Amino acid sequence: MKKLFCALPVLFSVLFASAQSEATLSIQQDGNGPTISRHIYGHFSEHLGRCIYDGFWVDPNLQVEKKDRIRMDVVEALKRIKIPNLRWPGGCFADEYHWRDGIGPREQRPKMVNTHWGGVTEDNSFGTHEFLELCSLLGCEPYISGNVGSGTVEEMSKWVEYLNFNGESPMSKIRKENGHAAPWNVHFWGVGNESWGCGGNMTAAYYADQYRRYATFAKNYPGTPLWKVACGASDANYQWTETCMKNIPLNQMWGLSLHYYTVPRNWRDKGSATAFDEQEYFTTLQKCLFMEELVTKHSAIMDHYDPDKKVALAVDEWGIWTNVEPGTNPGFLYQQNSLRDALVAASTLNIFNNHADRVRLANLAQTVNVLQSLILTQKEKMLLTPTYYVFDLFKVHQDAKRLPVMLNSPDYSIGKDKIAAVNASASIDSNNVIHVSLVNLDPHKSINVSTMISNLPWKTVSGQVLTSGKFTDINTFDAPMTVKTVAFNGAKKNGDRLQVSLPPESVVVLELKN
């Protein structure tokens, strides 16, 4: 049997396995459908390894274009994919970070030990002002994670005041003395991170009480309502979601988070980012697709308490997590990025798109040089990973109307295990341009997709494809363009149907115009 996906009101209907590589897709008009929030395409930058330091924030002597010490080739690459938001300073680091250590003259800022990630000494040269300048350069919304684990209610309250109050107050006075007269008007605010683990090892009930307390004193200043995100569950901890939804008033939170990482093997030996066989490739994709079940079941619990879907499910940490590259610091989480990882990213984004009624924020972990990075740097060199190209392809869905899809896919199987070979999502933008994103996970077979598009006129189709010769292919500093997007010519209009031939192990995004 093929795997059944049921993401209401979108149905992934899968029937019986077929030996033929044929799929059928139906795309429907839905005037009342949700908007695919651009914030689903958010990113995450923690004080971890070489993400901030040597990623965004570089040595003054490095011979690259910089604004202050912000690396501008990284900024320009992220602007091209329309990065909508950036989450900072963590992650686990957020709950040992005290924001007042990162403001004022840099030479006077106290140093600290990053106990979570490598035990390195932080000089705090990258703090609140530097992060918000980075967001300004990127043109994106800042998403700040507040310290609940080792911080205080007063500390968080004063950080919000420092960021957002436009009148006379102790915090706004200090902000002005530090060179920023106007407030930044930061909306997204995480109240703690992974409070079930590195953020305090709390029970769900205890955290819910703490959230209510911290959120009460994180004030909405004029013109800047806070979009507060409560710390939600890890993986399939549905009891955590149940407790938070039951105990936290809906009007106190904008969103509830979910964290899930695709780990190819297990947490002790996660597997290599570059050296893996087809069985491990298959298992990785199988685990990636578990996101569908997680989102569906957590959403169902939220629906019970919030039938109007006022509270967003914020998947603010997701991605593939492998062993670090040989010879690198194990606490720095530096891993390469293959075509397999691009397929993981595209499949996950399709899931989020199809659940756009509830999933309205997500953050890939992490942006530069850590985990499933979009960008890798090596001194003056910079490269774009296969995952970067997925976000470049999928940016067309940002703030477009989701179109419901029904997909009947053949299986991709190894032994007795099977997954749907094809996954998809679709949207229509404000110019009535339709975009369809298709992923073929089968590394051996091309799959022909016959698509019926109901009540949506179109005349022309064009597209781009991301694929390569092997699912282990990567971009390196010596060969940075091995895996990249190219024009796709495998789609055509045939009567009232769209016919697409998906290459093996590929991501295709089509544009249909009338």
PDB file of C-alpha atoms in Angstrom, residues 147-373:
ATOM      1  CA  ASN A 147      15.860  33.507  27.972  1.00  0.00           C
ATOM      2  CA  VAL A 148      13.458  31.610  30.228  1.00  0.00           C
ATOM      3  CA  GLY A 149      15.878  28.870  31.326  1.00  0.00           C
ATOM      4  CA  SER A 150      18.451  30.958  33.208  1.00  0.00           C
ATOM      5  CA  GLY A 151      16.954  34.440  32.844  1.00  0.00           C
ATOM      6  CA  THR A 152      14.317  36.361  34.731  1.00  0.00           C
ATOM      7  CA  VAL A 153      10.957  37.897  33.932  1.00  0.00           C
ATOM      8  CA  GLU A 154      12.478  41.327  34.483  1.00  0.00           C
ATOM      9  CA  GLU A 155      15.346  40.612  32.084  1.00  0.00           C
ATOM     10  CA  MET A 156      13.002  39.603  29.274  1.00  0.00           C
ATOM     11  CA  SER A 157      10.608  42.461  29.971  1.00  0.00           C
ATOM     12  CA  LYS A 158      13.399  45.004  29.787  1.00  0.00           C
ATOM     13  CA  TRP A 159      14.747  43.521  26.536  1.00  0.00           C
ATOM     14  CA  VAL A 160      11.327  44.042  24.939  1.00  0.00           C
ATOM     15  CA  GLU A 161      11.273  47.603  26.274  1.00  0.00           C
ATOM     16  CA  TYR A 162      14.792  48.215  24.920  1.00  0.00           C
ATOM     17  CA  LEU A 163      13.719  46.974  21.492  1.00  0.00           C
ATOM     18  CA  ASN A 164      10.282  48.486  21.120  1.00  0.00           C
ATOM     19  CA  PHE A 165       9.497  51.450  23.372  1.00  0.00           C
ATOM     20  CA  ASN A 166       9.526  54.846  21.666  1.00  0.00           C
ATOM     21  CA  GLY A 167       9.097  57.063  24.733  1.00  0.00           C
ATOM     22  CA  GLU A 168      11.232  58.016  27.696  1.00  0.00           C
ATOM     23  CA  SER A 169      12.204  55.096  29.914  1.00  0.00           C
ATOM     24  CA  PRO A 170      15.345  53.608  31.456  1.00  0.00           C
ATOM     25  CA  MET A 171      15.749  51.074  28.631  1.00  0.00           C
ATOM     26  CA  SER A 172      15.032  53.474  25.774  1.00  0.00           C
ATOM     27  CA  LYS A 173      17.538  55.887  27.318  1.00  0.00           C
ATOM     28  CA  ILE A 174      20.250  53.209  27.260  1.00  0.00           C
ATOM     29  CA  ARG A 175      19.325  52.281  23.678  1.00  0.00           C
ATOM     30  CA  LYS A 176      19.737  55.906  22.597  1.00  0.00           C
ATOM     31  CA  GLU A 177      23.075  56.147  24.409  1.00  0.00           C
ATOM     32  CA  ASN A 178      24.154  53.079  22.433  1.00  0.00           C
ATOM     33  CA  GLY A 179      23.423  54.846  19.164  1.00  0.00           C
ATOM     34  CA  HIS A 180      19.906  53.816  18.158  1.00  0.00           C
ATOM     35  CA  ALA A 181      17.365  56.542  18.839  1.00  0.00           C
ATOM     36  CA  ALA A 182      14.321  54.873  17.293  1.00  0.00           C
ATOM     37  CA  PRO A 183      12.927  51.522  18.440  1.00  0.00           C
ATOM     38  CA  TRP A 184      13.270  48.511  16.133  1.00  0.00           C
ATOM     39  CA  ASN A 185       9.647  47.365  16.514  1.00  0.00           C
ATOM     40  CA  VAL A 186      10.428  43.642  16.816  1.00  0.00           C
ATOM     41  CA  HIS A 187       7.246  41.574  16.581  1.00  0.00           C
ATOM     42  CA  PHE A 188       8.340  37.913  16.718  1.00  0.00           C
ATOM     43  CA  TRP A 189       9.251  36.849  20.220  1.00  0.00           C
ATOM     44  CA  GLY A 190      10.004  33.331  21.438  1.00  0.00           C
ATOM     45  CA  VAL A 191       9.345  32.772  25.139  1.00  0.00           C
ATOM     46  CA  GLY A 192      12.057  30.229  25.877  1.00  0.00           C
ATOM     47  CA  ASN A 193      13.470  27.435  23.738  1.00  0.00           C
ATOM     48  CA  GLU A 194      13.248  23.668  24.204  1.00  0.00           C
ATOM     49  CA  SER A 195      12.145  24.144  27.785  1.00  0.00           C
ATOM     50  CA  TRP A 196      11.592  20.366  27.950  1.00  0.00           C
ATOM     51  CA  GLY A 197      15.358  19.913  27.444  1.00  0.00           C
ATOM     52  CA  CYS A 198      18.330  22.278  27.245  1.00  0.00           C
ATOM     53  CA  GLY A 199      16.079  25.239  28.105  1.00  0.00           C
ATOM     54  CA  GLY A 200      15.420  24.047  31.649  1.00  0.00           C
ATOM     55  CA  ASN A 201      14.282  20.382  31.663  1.00  0.00           C
ATOM     56  CA  MET A 202      10.807  21.529  32.685  1.00  0.00           C
ATOM     57  CA  THR A 203       7.554  19.615  32.712  1.00  0.00           C
ATOM     58  CA  ALA A 204       4.846  20.791  30.337  1.00  0.00           C
ATOM     59  CA  ALA A 205       2.637  22.028  33.170  1.00  0.00           C
ATOM     60  CA  TYR A 206       5.481  23.944  34.813  1.00  0.00           C
ATOM     61  CA  TYR A 207       6.496  25.540  31.515  1.00  0.00           C
ATOM     62  CA  ALA A 208       2.906  26.566  30.746  1.00  0.00           C
ATOM     63  CA  ASP A 209       2.743  28.410  34.073  1.00  0.00           C
ATOM     64  CA  GLN A 210       6.121  30.032  33.441  1.00  0.00           C
ATOM     65  CA  TYR A 211       5.036  31.048  29.939  1.00  0.00           C
ATOM     66  CA  ARG A 212       1.966  32.828  31.300  1.00  0.00           C
ATOM     67  CA  ARG A 213       4.139  34.730  33.734  1.00  0.00           C
ATOM     68  CA  TYR A 214       6.862  35.734  31.267  1.00  0.00           C
ATOM     69  CA  ALA A 215       4.381  36.562  28.515  1.00  0.00           C
ATOM     70  CA  THR A 216       2.414  38.825  30.858  1.00  0.00           C
ATOM     71  CA  PHE A 217       5.415  41.113  31.308  1.00  0.00           C
ATOM     72  CA  ALA A 218       6.552  41.014  27.671  1.00  0.00           C
ATOM     73  CA  LYS A 219       4.544  44.115  26.794  1.00  0.00           C
ATOM     74  CA  ASN A 220       2.907  45.300  23.600  1.00  0.00           C
ATOM     75  CA  TYR A 221       4.253  48.813  23.124  1.00  0.00           C
ATOM     76  CA  PRO A 222       2.398  51.246  20.800  1.00  0.00           C
ATOM     77  CA  GLY A 223       2.616  50.142  17.187  1.00  0.00           C
ATOM     78  CA  THR A 224       4.353  46.858  17.982  1.00  0.00           C
ATOM     79  CA  PRO A 225       2.137  43.992  19.110  1.00  0.00           C
ATOM     80  CA  LEU A 226       4.264  41.014  20.059  1.00  0.00           C
ATOM     81  CA  TRP A 227       3.731  37.770  18.177  1.00  0.00           C
ATOM     82  CA  LYS A 228       4.675  35.531  21.094  1.00  0.00           C
ATOM     83  CA  VAL A 229       5.677  31.956  20.362  1.00  0.00           C
ATOM     84  CA  ALA A 230       5.404  29.449  23.198  1.00  0.00           C
ATOM     85  CA  CYS A 231       7.906  26.612  23.419  1.00  0.00           C
ATOM     86  CA  GLY A 232       6.137  23.595  21.990  1.00  0.00           C
ATOM     87  CA  ALA A 233       6.923  19.927  21.639  1.00  0.00           C
ATOM     88  CA  SER A 234       9.857  17.899  20.478  1.00  0.00           C
ATOM     89  CA  ASP A 235       8.899  15.359  17.838  1.00  0.00           C
ATOM     90  CA  ALA A 236       5.843  13.287  18.854  1.00  0.00           C
ATOM     91  CA  ASN A 237       5.423  14.611  22.399  1.00  0.00           C
ATOM     92  CA  TYR A 238       1.713  15.211  21.933  1.00  0.00           C
ATOM     93  CA  GLN A 239       1.169  15.500  25.688  1.00  0.00           C
ATOM     94  CA  TRP A 240       3.277  18.692  25.690  1.00  0.00           C
ATOM     95  CA  THR A 241       1.084  20.250  23.011  1.00  0.00           C
ATOM     96  CA  GLU A 242      -2.068  19.167  24.847  1.00  0.00           C
ATOM     97  CA  THR A 243      -0.879  20.710  28.120  1.00  0.00           C
ATOM     98  CA  CYS A 244       0.163  24.016  26.552  1.00  0.00           C
ATOM     99  CA  MET A 245      -3.035  24.400  24.569  1.00  0.00           C
ATOM    100  CA  LYS A 246      -5.109  23.551  27.630  1.00  0.00           C
ATOM    101  CA  ASN A 247      -3.256  25.778  30.124  1.00  0.00           C
ATOM    102  CA  ILE A 248      -2.151  28.836  28.108  1.00  0.00           C
ATOM    103  CA  PRO A 249      -4.890  31.309  27.116  1.00  0.00           C
ATOM    104  CA  LEU A 250      -5.152  31.580  23.335  1.00  0.00           C
ATOM    105  CA  ASN A 251      -4.937  35.359  23.508  1.00  0.00           C
ATOM    106  CA  GLN A 252      -1.514  35.080  25.162  1.00  0.00           C
ATOM    107  CA  MET A 253       0.265  33.336  22.294  1.00  0.00           C
ATOM    108  CA  TRP A 254       0.625  33.898  18.567  1.00  0.00           C
ATOM    109  CA  GLY A 255       2.180  30.498  17.998  1.00  0.00           C
ATOM    110  CA  LEU A 256       3.246  27.196  19.536  1.00  0.00           C
ATOM    111  CA  SER A 257       6.497  25.706  18.328  1.00  0.00           C
ATOM    112  CA  LEU A 258       7.477  22.224  17.150  1.00  0.00           C
ATOM    113  CA  HIS A 259      11.027  20.916  16.704  1.00  0.00           C
ATOM    114  CA  TYR A 260      11.860  17.906  14.561  1.00  0.00           C
ATOM    115  CA  TYR A 261      15.160  16.847  13.005  1.00  0.00           C
ATOM    116  CA  THR A 262      15.635  14.196  10.335  1.00  0.00           C
ATOM    117  CA  VAL A 263      18.437  11.969  11.690  1.00  0.00           C
ATOM    118  CA  PRO A 264      19.497   9.353   9.104  1.00  0.00           C
ATOM    119  CA  ARG A 265      20.573   6.692  11.638  1.00  0.00           C
ATOM    120  CA  ASN A 266      20.274   7.440  15.367  1.00  0.00           C
ATOM    121  CA  TRP A 267      21.331  10.130  17.829  1.00  0.00           C
ATOM    122  CA  ARG A 268      24.605   8.377  18.764  1.00  0.00           C
ATOM    123  CA  ASP A 269      25.717   7.824  15.191  1.00  0.00           C
ATOM    124  CA  LYS A 270      23.700  10.095  12.946  1.00  0.00           C
ATOM    125  CA  GLY A 271      25.337   9.003   9.695  1.00  0.00           C
ATOM    126  CA  SER A 272      27.532  10.760   7.181  1.00  0.00           C
ATOM    127  CA  ALA A 273      26.447  13.806   5.216  1.00  0.00           C
ATOM    128  CA  THR A 274      28.237  12.549   2.106  1.00  0.00           C
ATOM    129  CA  ALA A 275      28.938   8.795   2.331  1.00  0.00           C
ATOM    130  CA  PHE A 276      25.709   6.794   2.456  1.00  0.00           C
ATOM    131  CA  ASP A 277      24.096   4.013   0.440  1.00  0.00           C
ATOM    132  CA  GLU A 278      20.602   3.768  -1.000  1.00  0.00           C
ATOM    133  CA  GLN A 279      19.198   2.067   2.101  1.00  0.00           C
ATOM    134  CA  GLU A 280      20.285   5.043   4.233  1.00  0.00           C
ATOM    135  CA  TYR A 281      19.050   7.445   1.585  1.00  0.00           C
ATOM    136  CA  PHE A 282      15.631   5.753   1.722  1.00  0.00           C
ATOM    137  CA  THR A 283      15.514   5.692   5.541  1.00  0.00           C
ATOM    138  CA  THR A 284      16.378   9.384   5.662  1.00  0.00           C
ATOM    139  CA  LEU A 285      13.514  10.284   3.330  1.00  0.00           C
ATOM    140  CA  GLN A 286      11.152   8.029   5.276  1.00  0.00           C
ATOM    141  CA  LYS A 287      12.041   9.913   8.461  1.00  0.00           C
ATOM    142  CA  CYS A 288      11.716  13.261   6.694  1.00  0.00           C
ATOM    143  CA  LEU A 289       8.160  12.411   5.607  1.00  0.00           C
ATOM    144  CA  PHE A 290       7.256  11.701   9.237  1.00  0.00           C
ATOM    145  CA  MET A 291       6.836  15.480   9.427  1.00  0.00           C
ATOM    146  CA  GLU A 292       3.442  14.964   7.750  1.00  0.00           C
ATOM    147  CA  GLU A 293       2.214  12.845  10.655  1.00  0.00           C
ATOM    148  CA  LEU A 294       3.681  15.190  13.243  1.00  0.00           C
ATOM    149  CA  VAL A 295       2.071  18.284  11.782  1.00  0.00           C
ATOM    150  CA  THR A 296      -1.256  16.493  11.330  1.00  0.00           C
ATOM    151  CA  LYS A 297      -1.430  15.142  14.882  1.00  0.00           C
ATOM    152  CA  HIS A 298      -0.168  18.274  16.652  1.00  0.00           C
ATOM    153  CA  SER A 299      -2.603  20.321  14.544  1.00  0.00           C
ATOM    154  CA  ALA A 300      -5.476  18.043  15.541  1.00  0.00           C
ATOM    155  CA  ILE A 301      -4.759  18.701  19.231  1.00  0.00           C
ATOM    156  CA  MET A 302      -4.576  22.429  18.564  1.00  0.00           C
ATOM    157  CA  ASP A 303      -7.859  22.251  16.630  1.00  0.00           C
ATOM    158  CA  HIS A 304      -9.604  20.860  19.710  1.00  0.00           C
ATOM    159  CA  TYR A 305      -8.741  23.966  21.758  1.00  0.00           C
ATOM    160  CA  ASP A 306      -8.489  26.434  18.876  1.00  0.00           C
ATOM    161  CA  PRO A 307     -10.954  25.471  16.127  1.00  0.00           C
ATOM    162  CA  ASP A 308     -10.570  28.879  14.484  1.00  0.00           C
ATOM    163  CA  LYS A 309      -6.834  28.255  14.049  1.00  0.00           C
ATOM    164  CA  LYS A 310      -5.823  31.529  15.659  1.00  0.00           C
ATOM    165  CA  VAL A 311      -2.610  30.027  17.064  1.00  0.00           C
ATOM    166  CA  ALA A 312       0.066  29.140  14.515  1.00  0.00           C
ATOM    167  CA  LEU A 313       2.057  25.934  14.584  1.00  0.00           C
ATOM    168  CA  ALA A 314       5.610  27.280  14.363  1.00  0.00           C
ATOM    169  CA  VAL A 315       8.089  24.618  13.244  1.00  0.00           C
ATOM    170  CA  ASP A 316      10.991  26.836  14.208  1.00  0.00           C
ATOM    171  CA  GLU A 317      13.681  24.137  14.106  1.00  0.00           C
ATOM    172  CA  TRP A 318      13.747  21.514  11.369  1.00  0.00           C
ATOM    173  CA  GLY A 319      16.195  19.950   8.943  1.00  0.00           C
ATOM    174  CA  ILE A 320      18.589  17.055   8.508  1.00  0.00           C
ATOM    175  CA  TRP A 321      21.192  16.410  11.218  1.00  0.00           C
ATOM    176  CA  THR A 322      24.196  14.219  10.386  1.00  0.00           C
ATOM    177  CA  ASN A 323      27.619  13.611  11.874  1.00  0.00           C
ATOM    178  CA  VAL A 324      30.019  16.535  11.561  1.00  0.00           C
ATOM    179  CA  GLU A 325      32.558  16.591   8.780  1.00  0.00           C
ATOM    180  CA  PRO A 326      35.693  14.562   9.677  1.00  0.00           C
ATOM    181  CA  GLY A 327      38.334  16.638  11.446  1.00  0.00           C
ATOM    182  CA  THR A 328      35.970  19.432  12.534  1.00  0.00           C
ATOM    183  CA  ASN A 329      34.950  20.377  16.061  1.00  0.00           C
ATOM    184  CA  PRO A 330      32.105  18.016  17.087  1.00  0.00           C
ATOM    185  CA  GLY A 331      30.487  20.893  19.004  1.00  0.00           C
ATOM    186  CA  PHE A 332      30.329  23.078  15.889  1.00  0.00           C
ATOM    187  CA  LEU A 333      27.866  20.877  13.918  1.00  0.00           C
ATOM    188  CA  TYR A 334      29.472  21.619  10.543  1.00  0.00           C
ATOM    189  CA  GLN A 335      28.103  19.239   7.900  1.00  0.00           C
ATOM    190  CA  GLN A 336      28.101  19.095   4.128  1.00  0.00           C
ATOM    191  CA  ASN A 337      24.915  19.286   2.099  1.00  0.00           C
ATOM    192  CA  SER A 338      23.957  16.864  -0.667  1.00  0.00           C
ATOM    193  CA  LEU A 339      21.204  16.391  -3.227  1.00  0.00           C
ATOM    194  CA  ARG A 340      19.546  14.139  -0.613  1.00  0.00           C
ATOM    195  CA  ASP A 341      19.303  17.141   1.724  1.00  0.00           C
ATOM    196  CA  ALA A 342      17.696  19.235  -1.003  1.00  0.00           C
ATOM    197  CA  LEU A 343      15.036  16.538  -1.455  1.00  0.00           C
ATOM    198  CA  VAL A 344      14.464  16.568   2.326  1.00  0.00           C
ATOM    199  CA  ALA A 345      14.023  20.353   2.249  1.00  0.00           C
ATOM    200  CA  ALA A 346      11.659  20.360  -0.728  1.00  0.00           C
ATOM    201  CA  SER A 347       9.505  17.545   0.655  1.00  0.00           C
ATOM    202  CA  THR A 348       9.260  19.293   4.030  1.00  0.00           C
ATOM    203  CA  LEU A 349       8.310  22.607   2.456  1.00  0.00           C
ATOM    204  CA  ASN A 350       5.602  20.868   0.441  1.00  0.00           C
ATOM    205  CA  ILE A 351       4.198  19.512   3.722  1.00  0.00           C
ATOM    206  CA  PHE A 352       4.237  22.985   5.273  1.00  0.00           C
ATOM    207  CA  ASN A 353       2.579  24.533   2.211  1.00  0.00           C
ATOM    208  CA  ASN A 354      -0.213  21.981   2.342  1.00  0.00           C
ATOM    209  CA  HIS A 355      -0.786  22.712   6.039  1.00  0.00           C
ATOM    210  CA  ALA A 356      -0.712  26.485   5.586  1.00  0.00           C
ATOM    211  CA  ASP A 357      -3.947  26.833   7.556  1.00  0.00           C
ATOM    212  CA  ARG A 358      -2.008  25.981  10.731  1.00  0.00           C
ATOM    213  CA  VAL A 359       1.726  26.143   9.902  1.00  0.00           C
ATOM    214  CA  ARG A 360       2.515  29.845   9.567  1.00  0.00           C
ATOM    215  CA  LEU A 361       6.138  30.021  10.707  1.00  0.00           C
ATOM    216  CA  ALA A 362       9.104  27.694  10.224  1.00  0.00           C
ATOM    217  CA  ASN A 363      12.871  27.995  10.504  1.00  0.00           C
ATOM    218  CA  LEU A 364      15.419  25.746   8.839  1.00  0.00           C
ATOM    219  CA  ALA A 365      18.405  24.929  11.041  1.00  0.00           C
ATOM    220  CA  GLN A 366      20.756  26.636  10.283  1.00  0.00           C
ATOM    221  CA  THR A 367      21.663  29.374   7.831  1.00  0.00           C
ATOM    222  CA  VAL A 368      25.470  29.337   7.518  1.00  0.00           C
ATOM    223  CA  ASN A 369      28.057  26.635   8.307  1.00  0.00           C
ATOM    224  CA  VAL A 370      25.832  24.695  10.766  1.00  0.00           C
ATOM    225  CA  LEU A 371      23.579  21.650  10.166  1.00  0.00           C
ATOM    226  CA  GLN A 372      21.496  21.922   6.958  1.00  0.00           C
ATOM    227  CA  SER A 373      23.080  25.155   5.827  1.00  0.00           C
TER     228      SER A 373
END
